[in-house]
Tab-separated table of C-alpha atoms in Angstrom:
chain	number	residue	atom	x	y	z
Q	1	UNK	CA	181.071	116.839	260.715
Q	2	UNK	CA	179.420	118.279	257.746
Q	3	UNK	CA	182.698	120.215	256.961
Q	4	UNK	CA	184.980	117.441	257.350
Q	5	UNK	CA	183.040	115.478	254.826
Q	6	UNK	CA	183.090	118.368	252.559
Q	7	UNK	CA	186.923	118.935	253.103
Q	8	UNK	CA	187.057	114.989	251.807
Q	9	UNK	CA	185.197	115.528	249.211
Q	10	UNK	CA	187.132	118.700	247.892
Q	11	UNK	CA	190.162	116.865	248.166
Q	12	UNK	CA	189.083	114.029	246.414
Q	13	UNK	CA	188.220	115.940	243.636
Q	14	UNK	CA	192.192	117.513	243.616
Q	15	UNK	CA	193.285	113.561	243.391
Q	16	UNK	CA	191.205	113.125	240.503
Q	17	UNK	CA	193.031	115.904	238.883
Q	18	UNK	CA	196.268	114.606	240.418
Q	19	UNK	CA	195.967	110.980	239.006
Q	20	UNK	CA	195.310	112.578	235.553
Q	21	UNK	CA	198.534	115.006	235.302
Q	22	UNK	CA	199.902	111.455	236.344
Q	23	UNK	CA	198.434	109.925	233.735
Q	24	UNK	CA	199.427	112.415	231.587
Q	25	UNK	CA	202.871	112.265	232.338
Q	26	UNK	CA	203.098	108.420	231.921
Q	27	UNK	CA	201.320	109.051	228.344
Q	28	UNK	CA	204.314	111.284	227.809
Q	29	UNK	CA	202.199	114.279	227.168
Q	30	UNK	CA	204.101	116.470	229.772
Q	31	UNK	CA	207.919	115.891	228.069
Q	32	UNK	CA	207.799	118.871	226.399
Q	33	UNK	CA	207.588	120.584	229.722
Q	34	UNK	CA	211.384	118.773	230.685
Q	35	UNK	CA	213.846	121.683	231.139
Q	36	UNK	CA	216.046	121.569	228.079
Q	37	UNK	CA	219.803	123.281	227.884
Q	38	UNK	CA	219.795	126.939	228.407
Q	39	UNK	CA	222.680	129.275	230.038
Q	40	UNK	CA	223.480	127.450	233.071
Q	41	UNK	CA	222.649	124.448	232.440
Q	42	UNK	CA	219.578	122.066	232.992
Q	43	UNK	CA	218.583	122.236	236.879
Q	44	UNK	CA	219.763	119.256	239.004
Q	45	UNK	CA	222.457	118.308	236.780
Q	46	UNK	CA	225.676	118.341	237.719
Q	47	UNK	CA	227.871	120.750	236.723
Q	48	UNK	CA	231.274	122.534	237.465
Q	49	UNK	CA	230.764	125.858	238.654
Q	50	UNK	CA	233.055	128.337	236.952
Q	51	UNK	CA	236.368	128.012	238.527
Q	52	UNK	CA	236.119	126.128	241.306
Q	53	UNK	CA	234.850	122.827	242.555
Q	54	UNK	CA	232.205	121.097	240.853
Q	55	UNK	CA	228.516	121.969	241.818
Q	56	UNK	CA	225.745	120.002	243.136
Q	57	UNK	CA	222.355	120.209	242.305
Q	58	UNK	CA	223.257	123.101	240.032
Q	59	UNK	CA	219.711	125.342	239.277
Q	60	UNK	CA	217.690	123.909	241.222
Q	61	UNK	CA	218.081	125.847	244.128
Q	62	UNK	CA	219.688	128.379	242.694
Q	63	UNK	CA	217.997	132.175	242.484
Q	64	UNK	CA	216.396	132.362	238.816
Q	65	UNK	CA	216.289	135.313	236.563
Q	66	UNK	CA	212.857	135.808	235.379
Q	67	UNK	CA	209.772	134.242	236.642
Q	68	UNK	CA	208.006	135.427	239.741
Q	69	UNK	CA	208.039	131.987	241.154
Q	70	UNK	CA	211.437	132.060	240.650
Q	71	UNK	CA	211.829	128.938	238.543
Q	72	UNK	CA	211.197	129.563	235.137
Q	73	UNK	CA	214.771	130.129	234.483
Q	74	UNK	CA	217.281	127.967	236.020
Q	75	UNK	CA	220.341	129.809	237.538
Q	76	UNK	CA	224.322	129.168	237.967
Q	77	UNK	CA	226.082	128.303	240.081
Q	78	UNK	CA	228.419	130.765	242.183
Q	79	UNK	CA	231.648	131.629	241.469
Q	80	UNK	CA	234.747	129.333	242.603
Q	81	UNK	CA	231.637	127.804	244.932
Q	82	UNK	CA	229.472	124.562	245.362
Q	83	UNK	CA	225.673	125.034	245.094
Q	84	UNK	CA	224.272	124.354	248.444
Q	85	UNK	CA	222.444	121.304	248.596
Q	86	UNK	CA	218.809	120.697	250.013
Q	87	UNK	CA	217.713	122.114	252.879
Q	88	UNK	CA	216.897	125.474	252.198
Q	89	UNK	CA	219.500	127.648	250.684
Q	90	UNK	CA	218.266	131.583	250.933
Q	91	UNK	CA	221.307	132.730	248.520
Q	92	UNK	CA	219.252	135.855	247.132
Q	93	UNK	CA	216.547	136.409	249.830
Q	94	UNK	CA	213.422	138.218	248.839
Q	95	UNK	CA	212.803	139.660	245.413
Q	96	UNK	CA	211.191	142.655	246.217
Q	97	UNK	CA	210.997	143.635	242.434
Q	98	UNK	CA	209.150	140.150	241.630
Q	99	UNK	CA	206.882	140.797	245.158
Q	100	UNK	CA	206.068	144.406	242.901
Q	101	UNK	CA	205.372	143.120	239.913
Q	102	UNK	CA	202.708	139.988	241.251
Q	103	UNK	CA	201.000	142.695	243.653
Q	104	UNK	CA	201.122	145.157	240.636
Q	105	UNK	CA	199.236	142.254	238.624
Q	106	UNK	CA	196.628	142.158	241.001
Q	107	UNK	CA	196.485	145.727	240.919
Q	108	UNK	CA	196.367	146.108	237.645
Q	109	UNK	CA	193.372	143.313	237.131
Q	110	UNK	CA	191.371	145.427	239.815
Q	111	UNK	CA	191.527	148.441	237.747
Q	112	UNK	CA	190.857	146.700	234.532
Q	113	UNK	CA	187.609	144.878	236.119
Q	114	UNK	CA	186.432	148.164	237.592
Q	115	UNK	CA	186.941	149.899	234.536
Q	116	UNK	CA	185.270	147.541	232.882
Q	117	UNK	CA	182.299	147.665	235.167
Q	118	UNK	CA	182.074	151.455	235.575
Q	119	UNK	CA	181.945	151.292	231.686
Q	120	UNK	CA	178.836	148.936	231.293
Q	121	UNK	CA	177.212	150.400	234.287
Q	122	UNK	CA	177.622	153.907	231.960
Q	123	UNK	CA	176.490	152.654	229.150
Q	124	UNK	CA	173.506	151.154	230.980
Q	125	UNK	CA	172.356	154.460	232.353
Q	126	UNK	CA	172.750	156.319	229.495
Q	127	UNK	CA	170.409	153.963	227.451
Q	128	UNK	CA	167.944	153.882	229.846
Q	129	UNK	CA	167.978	157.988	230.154
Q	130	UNK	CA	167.416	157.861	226.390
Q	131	UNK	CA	164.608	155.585	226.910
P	1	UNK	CA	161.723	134.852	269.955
P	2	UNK	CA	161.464	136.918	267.235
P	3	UNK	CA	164.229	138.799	268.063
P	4	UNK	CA	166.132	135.798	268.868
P	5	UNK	CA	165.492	134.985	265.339
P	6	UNK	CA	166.162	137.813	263.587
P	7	UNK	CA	169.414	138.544	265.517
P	8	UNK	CA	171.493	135.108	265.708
P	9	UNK	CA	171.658	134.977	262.138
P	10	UNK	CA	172.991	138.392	261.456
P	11	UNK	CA	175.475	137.559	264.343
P	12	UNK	CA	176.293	134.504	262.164
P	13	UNK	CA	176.709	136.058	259.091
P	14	UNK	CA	178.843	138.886	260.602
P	15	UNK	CA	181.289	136.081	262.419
P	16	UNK	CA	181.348	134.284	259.047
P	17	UNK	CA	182.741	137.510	256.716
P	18	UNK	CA	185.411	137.839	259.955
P	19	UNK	CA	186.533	134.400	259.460
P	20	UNK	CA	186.463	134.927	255.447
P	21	UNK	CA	188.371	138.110	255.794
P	22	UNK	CA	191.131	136.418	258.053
P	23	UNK	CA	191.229	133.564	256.345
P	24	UNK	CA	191.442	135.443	252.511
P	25	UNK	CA	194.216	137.648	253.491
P	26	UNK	CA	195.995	135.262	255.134
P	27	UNK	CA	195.661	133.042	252.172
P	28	UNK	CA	196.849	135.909	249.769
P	29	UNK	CA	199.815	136.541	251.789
P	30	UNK	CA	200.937	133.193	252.282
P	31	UNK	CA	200.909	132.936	248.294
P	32	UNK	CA	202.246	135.553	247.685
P	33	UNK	CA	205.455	134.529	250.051
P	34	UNK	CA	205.386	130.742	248.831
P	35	UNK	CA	206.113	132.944	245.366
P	36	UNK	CA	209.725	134.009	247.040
P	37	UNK	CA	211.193	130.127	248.046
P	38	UNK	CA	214.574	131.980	247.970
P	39	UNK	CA	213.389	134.738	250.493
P	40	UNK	CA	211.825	132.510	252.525
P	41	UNK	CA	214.189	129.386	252.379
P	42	UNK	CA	213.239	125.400	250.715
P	43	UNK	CA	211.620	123.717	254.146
P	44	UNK	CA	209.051	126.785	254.892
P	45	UNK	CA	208.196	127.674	251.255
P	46	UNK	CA	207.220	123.838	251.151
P	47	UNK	CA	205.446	123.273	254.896
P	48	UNK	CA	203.943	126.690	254.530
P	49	UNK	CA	202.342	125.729	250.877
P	50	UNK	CA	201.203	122.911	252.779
P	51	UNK	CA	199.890	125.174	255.185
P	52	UNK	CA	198.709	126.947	252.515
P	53	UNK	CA	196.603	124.216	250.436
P	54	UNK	CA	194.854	122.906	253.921
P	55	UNK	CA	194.031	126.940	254.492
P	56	UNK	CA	192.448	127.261	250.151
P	57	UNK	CA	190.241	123.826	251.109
P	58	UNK	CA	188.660	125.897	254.013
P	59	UNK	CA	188.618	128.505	251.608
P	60	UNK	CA	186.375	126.085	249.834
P	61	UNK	CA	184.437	124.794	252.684
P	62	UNK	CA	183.260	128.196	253.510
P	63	UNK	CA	181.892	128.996	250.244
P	64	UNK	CA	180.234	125.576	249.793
P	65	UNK	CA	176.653	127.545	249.076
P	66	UNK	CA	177.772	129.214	246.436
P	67	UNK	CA	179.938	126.713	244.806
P	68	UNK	CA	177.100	123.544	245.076
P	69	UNK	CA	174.570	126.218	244.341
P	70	UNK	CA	176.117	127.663	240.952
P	71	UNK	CA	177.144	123.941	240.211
P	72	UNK	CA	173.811	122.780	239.940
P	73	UNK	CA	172.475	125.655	237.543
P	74	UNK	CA	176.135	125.654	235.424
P	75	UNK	CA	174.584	124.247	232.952
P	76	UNK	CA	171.082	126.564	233.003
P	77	UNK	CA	170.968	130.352	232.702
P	78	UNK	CA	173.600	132.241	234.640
P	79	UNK	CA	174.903	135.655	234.843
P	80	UNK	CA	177.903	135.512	232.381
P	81	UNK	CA	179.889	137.306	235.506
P	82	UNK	CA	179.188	134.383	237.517
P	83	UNK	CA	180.125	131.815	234.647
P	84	UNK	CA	183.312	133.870	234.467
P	85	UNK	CA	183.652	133.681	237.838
P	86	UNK	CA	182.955	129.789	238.351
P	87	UNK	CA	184.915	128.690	235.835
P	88	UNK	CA	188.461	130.853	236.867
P	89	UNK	CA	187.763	129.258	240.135
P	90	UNK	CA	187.739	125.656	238.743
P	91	UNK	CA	191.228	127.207	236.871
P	92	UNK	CA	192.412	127.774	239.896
P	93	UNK	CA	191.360	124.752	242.007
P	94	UNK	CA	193.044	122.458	239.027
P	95	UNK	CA	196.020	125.123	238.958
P	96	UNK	CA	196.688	124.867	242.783
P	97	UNK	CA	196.313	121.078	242.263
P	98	UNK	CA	199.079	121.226	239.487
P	99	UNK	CA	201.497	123.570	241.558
P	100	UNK	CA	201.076	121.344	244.620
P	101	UNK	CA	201.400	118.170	243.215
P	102	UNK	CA	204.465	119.572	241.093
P	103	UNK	CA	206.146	121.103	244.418
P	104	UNK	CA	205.698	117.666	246.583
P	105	UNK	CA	207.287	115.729	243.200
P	106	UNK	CA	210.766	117.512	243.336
P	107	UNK	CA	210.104	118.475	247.014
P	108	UNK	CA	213.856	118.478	249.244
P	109	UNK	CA	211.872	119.198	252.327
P	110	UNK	CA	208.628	117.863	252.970
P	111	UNK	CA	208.941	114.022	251.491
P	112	UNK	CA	212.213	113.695	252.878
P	113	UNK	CA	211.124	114.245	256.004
P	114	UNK	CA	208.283	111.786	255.592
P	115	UNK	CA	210.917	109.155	254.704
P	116	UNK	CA	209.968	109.682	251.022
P	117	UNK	CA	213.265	110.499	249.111
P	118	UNK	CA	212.596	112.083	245.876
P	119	UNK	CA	215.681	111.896	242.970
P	120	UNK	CA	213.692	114.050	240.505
P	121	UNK	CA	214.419	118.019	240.290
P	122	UNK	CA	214.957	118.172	236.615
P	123	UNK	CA	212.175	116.243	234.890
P	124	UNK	CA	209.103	118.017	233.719
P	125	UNK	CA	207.850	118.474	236.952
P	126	UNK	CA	210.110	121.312	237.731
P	127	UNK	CA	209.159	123.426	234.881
P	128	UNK	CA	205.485	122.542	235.329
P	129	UNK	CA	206.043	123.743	238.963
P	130	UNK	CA	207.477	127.023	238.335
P	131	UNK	CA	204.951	127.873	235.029
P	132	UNK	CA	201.747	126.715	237.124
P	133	UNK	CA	202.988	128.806	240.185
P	134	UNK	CA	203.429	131.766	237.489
P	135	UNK	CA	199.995	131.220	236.008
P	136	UNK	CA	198.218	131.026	239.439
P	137	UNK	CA	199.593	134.428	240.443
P	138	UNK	CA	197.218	135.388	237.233
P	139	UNK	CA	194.312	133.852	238.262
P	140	UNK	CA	194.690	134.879	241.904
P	141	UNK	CA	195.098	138.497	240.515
P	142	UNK	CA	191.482	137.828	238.295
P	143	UNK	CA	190.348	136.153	240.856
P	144	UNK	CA	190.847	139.333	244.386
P	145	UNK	CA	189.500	141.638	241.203
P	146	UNK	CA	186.560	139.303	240.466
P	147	UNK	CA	185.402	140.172	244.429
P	148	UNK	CA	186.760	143.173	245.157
P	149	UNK	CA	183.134	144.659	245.752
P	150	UNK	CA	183.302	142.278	248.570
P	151	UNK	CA	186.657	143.304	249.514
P	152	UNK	CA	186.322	146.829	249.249
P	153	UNK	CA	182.936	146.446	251.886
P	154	UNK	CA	184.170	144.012	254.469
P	155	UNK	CA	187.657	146.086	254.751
P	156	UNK	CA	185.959	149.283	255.099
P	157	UNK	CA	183.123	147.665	257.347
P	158	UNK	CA	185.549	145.532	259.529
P	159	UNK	CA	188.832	147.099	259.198
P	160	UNK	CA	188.452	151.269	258.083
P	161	UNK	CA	185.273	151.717	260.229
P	162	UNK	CA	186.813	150.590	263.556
P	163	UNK	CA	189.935	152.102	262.852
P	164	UNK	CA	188.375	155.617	262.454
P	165	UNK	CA	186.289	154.929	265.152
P	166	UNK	CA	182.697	155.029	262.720
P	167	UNK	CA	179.756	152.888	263.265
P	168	UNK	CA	178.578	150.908	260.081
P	169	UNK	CA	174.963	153.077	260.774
P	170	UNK	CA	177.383	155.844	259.752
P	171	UNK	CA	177.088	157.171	256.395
């Protein structure tokens, strides 16, 4: 039982983190986070999609531009079309280009700690040789 | 008895970096998919960061040692690697926090089907969710390089080794 009372304990601790972005948020310190008008529009508000009927729920499940979570930048909605609405839309699918770049990111930290390492470790030997 | 003793703990140990290995790369995976909600689709990119969260506090129940052990002396004298190391880890922990709590708050999936309705997919929430989620990818990134000694030895020892068909006495 010793790791179910550990697994409480952890996730207490992520509460007390969640009740203070809460508390945060009701302080207003978190409204400069709201998404503000860009190309496309604000997600979740409806909009008319170009030419056609208007769209629901435009951006927020649409595929974003930039962002490897794919939300930093809200998208449009289709053509002449209507958004699809929740449930799971996979208008896009994967991004292999964004699945690149966050494995190239991890790549590129592993070379820059190694490097990093390899260079201490150098410099280490090389004093105590001249020692 | 001695060799009863000297045995079932290396048996332990061995079972233990399995489980870690398993567990790690399963965990990596999984975040790196719940990055892709449009490859994978709204209802699994939100169960399987569900998934996902119950899988990182295992994560943390298997390295309870090390994190009550450098908790205690955080405030003593540490190895500035393992400072580093603690405190992108608490980043992390209060990141995943953030990203979770962000996802369930303009969730379409996983509250809804809980009989929780949820209005909000604009506020600040939404942007919160998508710049957390951008900034974990970060810290995992420091976080693999942070312990890719370990990495590097339990693939080669667990994975490479058996694959080639080596013993780990092999040198």
């Amino acid at each position: 039982m010793t790791w179910l009372s550990r697994s409480v304990l952890f996730l207490a601790i992520a509460l007390l983190f969640v009740a203070a972005f809460l508390g945060l948020n009701r302080l207003g310190a978190l409204s400069s986070f709201e998404m503000t008008g860009r190309p496309g529009g604000p997600p979740g508000q409806t909009q008319p999609a170009p030419g056609g009927a208007p769209a629901t729920t435009a951006g927020a499940s649409a595929p974003s531009t930039t962002g490897s979570a794919g939300q930093t930048t809200p998208g449009t909605a289709p053509a002449g079309g209507v958004v699809p609405g929740p449930g799971g839309d996979r208008r896009g699918g994967f991004q292999w280009g964004e699945i690149g770049k966050d494995l190239g990111l991890v790549a590129l930290a592993w070379l820059v700690l190694a490097g990093l390492d390899w260079l201490v470790n150098r410099r280490t030997v090389q004093a105590s040789v001249r020692r | 008895m001695t060799t009863t003793g000297t045995t079932a703990p290396r048996k332990k140990r061995t079972n233990a970096t399995v489980i870690n290995m398993v567990l790690d790369t399963s965990t990596f995976i999984a975040f790196i998919l719940a990055m892709q909600p449009h490859g994978t689709g709204v209802p699994i990119h939100e169960w399987g960061s569900i998934a996902l969260s119950v899988a990182i506090i295992a994560h943390l129940v298997l390295h309870w040692d090390w994190i009550s052990g450098i908790t205690r002396k955080l405030l003593g004298r540490l190895p500035a690697e393992t400072r580093f190391s603690y405190v992108l880890n608490l980043l992390f922990y209060i990141d995943m926090t953030l990203i979770i709590l962000s996802g369930l708050l303009i969730s379409k999936s996983v509250l809804p089907a809980l009989g929780l309705q949820v209005d909000e997919h604009a506020g600040p929430w939404r942007r919160l969710h998508g710049l957390s989620a951008d900034a974990g990818i970060i810290i995992l990134a420091l976080h693999v390089a942070v312990h890719r000694k370990w990495i590097a030895s339990s693939f080669k020892r667990y994975v490479w080794n058996r694959v080639t068909g080596r013993t780990n006495s092999d040198r």
